Coordinates of C-alpha atoms and ligand atoms in Angstrom, one line a residue:
X1 CA 93.4 82.5 112.3
X2 CA 95.4 84.9 114.4
X3 CA 97.5 86.5 111.7
X4 CA 97.7 90.3 111.7
X5 CA 96.0 92.3 108.9
X6 CA 98.2 92.7 105.8
X7 CA 97.7 96.4 104.8
X8 CA 98.4 97.1 101.2
X9 CA 96.2 100.1 100.8
X10 CA 99.2 102.4 100.4
X11 CA 102.9 102.8 101.0
X12 CA 101.9 105.7 103.3
X13 CA 100.7 103.2 106.0
X14 CA 104.2 102.3 107.1
X15 CA 105.1 103.1 110.7
X16 CA 108.5 104.5 111.8
X17 CA 110.8 101.7 112.8
X18 CA 112.5 101.7 116.2
X19 CA 115.7 103.0 114.7
X20 CA 113.9 105.8 112.9
X21 CA 112.1 106.8 116.1
X22 CA 115.4 106.9 117.9
X23 CA 116.8 109.2 115.3
X24 CA 113.8 111.4 115.7
X25 CA 113.9 111.4 119.5
X26 CA 117.6 112.4 119.4
X27 CA 117.4 115.0 116.7
X28 CA 119.0 118.3 117.3
X29 CA 116.3 121.0 116.9
X30 CA 115.8 124.7 116.8
X31 CA 112.9 127.1 115.8
X32 CA 112.9 126.9 112.1
X33 CA 110.6 129.9 111.6
X34 CA 112.6 132.1 114.0
X35 CA 116.2 131.3 113.2
X36 CA 116.5 127.8 111.8
X37 CA 116.4 124.1 112.7
X38 CA 119.7 122.3 112.2
X39 CA 118.2 118.9 111.4
X40 CA 115.8 120.4 108.9
X41 CA 118.8 122.2 107.2
X42 CA 120.6 118.9 107.1
X43 CA 117.7 117.2 105.4
X44 CA 117.2 120.1 102.9
X45 CA 120.9 120.1 102.0
X46 CA 121.1 116.3 101.6
X47 CA 117.9 116.4 99.5
X48 CA 119.3 119.1 97.3
X49 CA 122.5 117.2 96.9
X50 CA 120.8 113.9 95.9
X51 CA 118.6 115.8 93.5
X52 CA 121.5 117.8 92.1
X53 CA 119.7 121.1 92.7
X54 CA 120.8 124.4 94.3
X55 CA 118.3 124.2 97.1
X56 CA 115.5 122.2 98.7
X57 CA 112.9 123.1 101.2
X58 CA 111.1 120.8 103.6
X59 CA 107.3 120.6 103.6
X60 CA 104.7 118.9 105.8
X61 CA 103.2 117.2 102.8
X62 CA 103.6 116.6 99.1
X63 CA 100.3 118.3 98.5
X64 CA 101.5 121.5 100.1
X65 CA 104.8 121.2 98.2
X66 CA 103.0 120.8 94.9
X67 CA 100.8 123.8 95.7
X68 CA 103.7 126.0 96.6
X69 CA 105.4 125.0 93.4
X70 CA 102.3 125.8 91.4
X71 CA 102.1 129.2 93.1
X72 CA 105.8 129.8 92.5
X73 CA 105.9 128.7 88.9
X74 CA 102.5 129.3 87.4
X75 CA 100.8 132.6 86.5
X76 CA 97.3 133.5 87.6
X77 CA 94.7 133.3 84.8
X78 CA 96.8 130.9 82.8
X79 CA 96.7 127.1 82.3
X80 CA 98.3 124.2 84.0
X81 CA 98.7 121.1 81.9
X82 CA 98.3 118.0 84.0
X83 CA 97.2 114.4 83.4
X84 CA 93.5 113.7 84.1
X85 CA 94.4 111.0 86.7
X86 CA 96.9 113.0 88.5
X87 CA 97.2 113.8 92.2
X88 CA 97.0 117.5 91.5
X89 CA 93.6 117.1 89.8
X90 CA 92.1 114.5 92.0
X91 CA 93.5 114.8 95.5
X92 CA 94.5 118.4 96.2
X93 CA 91.1 120.0 96.7
X94 CA 91.2 122.2 93.7
X95 CA 94.2 124.0 95.0
X96 CA 95.6 125.1 91.7
X97 CA 92.5 127.2 91.0
X98 CA 91.7 128.1 94.6
X99 CA 95.2 129.2 95.6
X100 CA 97.2 130.0 92.5
X101 CA 94.3 131.1 90.3
X102 CA 95.2 128.7 87.5
X103 CA 92.9 126.9 85.2
X104 CA 93.6 123.2 84.7
X105 CA 93.7 121.8 81.2
X106 CA 93.6 118.0 81.4
X107 CA 96.0 115.8 79.4
X108 CA 93.5 113.1 78.6
X109 CA 94.2 109.5 77.8
X110 CA 95.1 106.5 80.0
X111 CA 97.4 105.4 81.4
X112 CA 100.0 108.1 81.6
X113 CA 101.2 111.2 79.6
X114 CA 102.6 110.4 76.2
X115 CA 103.8 112.6 73.4
X116 CA 100.5 112.1 71.6
X117 CA 98.3 112.9 74.6
X118 CA 100.4 115.9 75.5
X119 CA 100.2 117.2 72.0
X120 CA 96.5 116.9 71.8
X121 CA 96.1 118.9 75.1
X122 CA 98.5 121.7 74.1
X123 CA 97.1 124.5 72.0
X124 CA 99.2 127.1 70.3
X125 CA 98.8 130.5 71.9
X126 CA 96.0 132.5 70.2
X127 CA 94.1 135.7 70.9
X128 CA 91.3 134.0 72.7
X129 CA 93.0 131.1 74.4
X130 CA 94.5 131.3 77.9
X131 CA 98.3 130.9 77.8
X132 CA 99.8 127.8 79.5
X133 CA 102.5 128.5 82.0
X134 CA 103.0 125.2 83.8
X135 CA 103.3 121.6 82.9
X136 CA 103.4 118.9 85.6
X137 CA 103.9 115.2 85.2
X138 CA 104.1 112.5 87.9
X139 CA 107.0 110.0 87.9
X140 CA 106.1 107.3 88.9
X141 CA 102.4 107.9 87.9
X142 CA 100.2 106.8 90.8
X143 CA 96.9 106.7 88.9
X144 CA 98.2 104.4 86.3
X145 CA 99.6 101.9 88.8
X146 CA 103.0 103.3 89.4
X147 CA 104.1 103.5 85.8
X148 CA 107.5 104.8 85.0
X149 CA 108.4 107.4 82.4
X150 CA 112.0 106.8 81.4
X151 CA 114.3 109.8 81.5
X152 CA 114.6 110.4 77.7
X153 CA 110.9 110.4 77.3
X154 CA 110.3 112.6 80.3
X155 CA 112.8 115.1 79.0
X156 CA 111.2 115.2 75.6
X157 CA 107.7 115.7 77.1
X158 CA 109.1 118.6 79.2
X159 CA 110.9 120.1 76.2
X160 CA 107.5 120.1 74.4
X161 CA 106.0 122.0 77.3
X162 CA 108.8 124.5 77.5
X163 CA 108.4 125.1 73.7
X164 CA 105.0 126.6 74.4
X165 CA 106.1 128.7 77.4
X166 CA 105.6 126.3 80.3
X167 CA 107.6 126.0 83.4
X168 CA 108.0 122.4 84.7
X169 CA 107.0 120.7 87.9
X170 CA 108.0 117.1 88.3
X171 CA 105.7 115.5 90.8
X172 CA 108.1 113.0 92.2
X173 CA 106.2 111.8 95.2
X174 CA 107.6 108.4 94.1
X175 CA 110.6 109.6 92.2
X176 CA 112.6 107.3 94.4
X177 CA 110.7 104.3 92.9
X178 CA 111.2 105.6 89.4
X179 CA 114.9 105.8 90.1
X180 CA 114.9 102.3 91.6
X181 CA 113.0 100.9 88.6
X182 CA 115.2 102.4 85.9
X183 CA 118.6 102.8 87.5
X184 CA 118.4 106.5 86.6
X185 CA 119.9 108.8 89.1
X186 CA 117.2 111.0 90.8
X187 CA 119.3 114.0 89.9
X188 CA 119.0 113.3 86.2
X189 CA 115.3 113.2 86.5
X190 CA 115.3 116.5 88.6
X191 CA 117.5 118.2 86.0
X192 CA 114.6 118.1 83.6
X193 CA 112.4 120.3 85.8
X194 CA 112.2 123.8 87.4
X195 CA 111.0 122.2 90.6
X196 CA 110.9 118.6 91.8
X197 CA 108.6 117.4 94.6
X198 CA 109.7 114.3 96.5
X199 CA 107.9 112.5 99.3
X200 CA 109.5 111.0 102.4
X201 CA 106.3 109.5 103.8
X202 CA 105.7 106.9 101.1
X203 CA 108.3 104.3 100.1
X204 CA 111.0 105.8 102.4
X205 CA 108.8 105.1 105.4
X206 CA 109.0 108.4 107.3
X207 CA 105.9 109.4 109.2
X208 CA 105.7 112.9 107.8
X209 CA 107.2 115.1 105.1
X210 CA 108.1 116.0 101.5
X211 CA 110.4 118.4 99.9
X212 CA 110.6 120.7 96.9
X213 CA 114.0 121.1 95.1
X214 CA 115.1 123.6 92.4
X215 CA 117.0 126.8 91.9
X216 CA 117.6 129.2 94.8
X217 CA 115.2 131.7 93.1
X218 CA 112.4 129.2 92.7
X219 CA 112.9 127.8 96.3
X220 CA 112.7 131.4 97.6
X221 CA 109.3 131.9 96.0
X222 CA 108.2 128.4 97.2
X223 CA 109.3 129.2 100.7
X224 CA 107.2 132.4 100.7
X225 CA 104.2 130.3 99.5
X226 CA 104.9 127.7 102.2
X227 CA 104.7 130.4 104.9
X228 CA 101.6 132.0 103.3
X229 CA 99.8 128.6 103.3
X230 CA 100.6 128.1 107.0
X231 CA 103.4 125.7 106.5
X232 CA 106.0 127.4 108.8
X233 CA 107.2 124.7 111.2
X234 CA 109.1 125.3 114.4
X235 CA 111.1 122.3 115.8
X236 CA 110.6 120.5 112.5
X237 CA 113.9 118.6 113.1
X238 CA 111.9 116.0 114.9
X239 CA 110.1 115.0 111.7
X240 CA 113.0 116.0 109.4
X241 CA 115.1 113.4 111.2
X242 CA 112.6 110.7 110.3
X243 CA 112.8 111.8 106.6
X244 CA 116.5 111.9 106.7
X245 CA 116.7 108.4 108.2
X246 CA 114.4 107.1 105.4
X247 CA 116.4 108.8 102.7
X248 CA 119.7 107.3 104.0
X249 CA 118.4 103.9 104.9
X250 CA 115.3 103.0 102.9
X251 CA 116.0 104.3 99.4
X252 CA 118.4 101.5 98.5
X253 CA 115.8 98.8 99.4
X254 CA 113.0 100.0 97.2
X255 CA 113.9 97.3 94.6
X256 CA 112.6 94.8 97.1
X257 CA 109.1 96.4 97.0
X258 CA 109.3 96.2 93.2
X259 CA 110.2 92.5 93.3
X260 CA 107.3 91.9 95.7
X261 CA 104.9 93.7 93.3
X262 CA 106.0 91.3 90.5
X263 CA 105.5 88.3 92.7
X264 CA 102.1 89.6 93.9
X265 CA 101.0 90.3 90.4
X266 CA 102.1 86.8 89.2
X267 CA 100.1 85.1 92.0
X268 CA 96.9 87.1 91.5
X269 CA 97.2 86.5 87.7
X270 CA 96.8 82.8 88.4
X271 CA 93.1 83.6 88.5
X272 CA 92.1 84.1 84.9
X273 CA 89.2 86.3 86.0
X274 CA 91.2 89.3 86.9
X275 CA 93.1 91.6 84.7
X276 CA 96.3 92.6 86.6
X277 CA 98.1 95.6 85.3
X278 CA 101.8 94.5 84.9
X279 CA 103.6 96.4 87.7
X280 CA 106.5 98.7 86.8
X281 CA 107.3 99.7 90.4
X282 CA 105.6 99.1 93.8
X283 CA 101.9 99.4 92.8
X284 CA 99.6 96.7 91.5
X285 CA 96.3 97.6 90.0
X286 CA 93.7 94.9 89.5
X287 CA 90.7 95.3 87.2
X288 CA 87.9 93.1 88.6
X289 CA 85.8 90.8 86.5
X290 CA 82.4 91.9 85.3
X291 CA 79.8 91.9 88.1
X292 CA 82.4 92.3 90.9
X293 CA 82.4 95.8 92.5
X294 CA 85.5 97.1 94.1
X295 CA 83.9 98.0 97.4
X296 CA 82.5 94.6 98.1
X297 CA 85.7 92.9 96.9
X298 CA 87.8 95.1 99.2
X299 CA 85.4 94.2 102.1
X300 CA 85.7 90.5 101.4
X301 CA 89.5 90.8 101.2
X302 CA 89.5 92.6 104.6
X303 CA 87.4 89.9 106.2
X304 CA 90.2 87.5 105.1
X305 CA 93.0 89.7 106.5
X306 CA 94.1 91.8 103.5
X307 CA 93.4 95.4 103.0
X308 CA 93.5 96.9 99.5
X309 CA 92.2 100.3 98.4
X310 CA 89.2 100.9 96.1
X311 CA 90.6 102.9 93.1
X312 CA 87.5 103.0 90.9
X313 CA 84.2 101.1 91.0
X314 CA 85.9 98.2 89.1
X315 CA 89.6 98.6 90.1
X316 CA 91.5 98.0 93.3
X317 CA 95.0 99.1 94.2
X318 CA 97.6 97.2 96.2
X319 CA 100.9 98.9 97.2
X320 CA 104.0 97.1 98.4
X321 CA 106.1 98.8 101.2
X322 CA 108.7 98.2 103.8
X323 CA 106.2 97.0 106.5
X324 CA 105.2 93.9 104.5
X325 CA 107.5 90.9 104.0
X326 CA 107.6 88.6 100.9
X327 CA 105.8 86.0 102.9
X328 CA 102.9 88.4 103.7
X329 CA 102.8 89.7 100.1
X330 CA 102.5 86.1 98.8
X331 CA 99.8 85.3 101.4
X332 CA 97.8 88.4 100.5
X333 CA 98.1 87.6 96.8
X334 CA 96.7 84.1 97.4
X335 CA 93.8 85.6 99.3
X336 CA 92.9 87.9 96.4
X337 CA 93.5 85.2 93.8
X338 CA 91.2 82.8 95.7
X339 CA 88.5 85.5 95.9
X340 CA 88.7 85.9 92.2
X341 CA 88.3 82.3 91.3
Ligands
PLP1 C1 101.0 111.2 97.6 C2 101.2 112.0 96.4 C3 101.2 113.4 96.5 C4 101.0 114.2 97.8 O1 101.7 113.8 98.9 P1 101.0 114.0 100.4 O2 102.2 114.0 101.2 O3 100.1 112.8 100.6 O4 100.3 115.3 100.4 C5 101.4 114.1 95.4 N1 101.6 113.5 94.2 C6 101.6 112.2 94.0 C7 101.8 111.6 92.7 C8 101.4 111.4 95.2 O5 101.3 110.1 95.0

């Protein structure tokens, strides 16, 4: 066996293509902290245009963009409503409390936020309760396996949040996938929120970067937070060019990753031992049979040339992306299926 490892741990493992690297190498640059970087401006303008917002600003990561939005939209000593399996809760080092001084109130209940679970988290303002000033929902929702919240439902959830005084952060690290899965224009999703975070380093295949989009006023506050957090970048056009290339060239192909996820799930499901969560976008979650722990399963898969990520003790995650072909996806699925027999 001489075949290369098929890495399905995440859509962040993609490497910039030759054409993307060329765009980066040739990018026109300036000092973005001093007096502006032209390629970064171009990316920000294009992102704002695609999201139908007044402005957008470039960030080194989605986590920093989320944290800047929390800083800009939330109030110290008040609550942030967010799903218990969200990136903000699990993977941002407690930033909402450490940086913005917000208390997190979890929206409990798998697999993603629904009207019922949001209603049970929300409390009406009282003399003793902290007020809530921010609601954030992911679309697609990573922790649930890339589930999509359709526009009408998302809009209703956000309206419920606004009715109790919340501002809205749409965590759209994979908004591009939500758009590809539903046919909804990303601008229609962004129109429901005060700030929308999008990532360039996931499905779009850029090496670095994310953006936040919203009104000029909110972006001004977020840009202040970005600088305060140490996110001022100088000749950022080098990486902005990669992001811009991904946006212009790789957005339209995301449907392929979704079709690959369907194919992958169908093959793994041929084993009756596994429970495969039916994919709605590019992520496939597999709940392992009793007695199989995720760590040893992932190790066994790796020994057979396939990398998946350990999501919980009994669940592994596989993510389709532009660096894996249909043939590789099928081969990887067969490896997992055969391990589950
Ligand atoms: C990846 C991700 C982020 C953070 O993006 P980074 O660039 O990795 O910091 C935020 N939210 C969700 C839902 C994500 O999947």
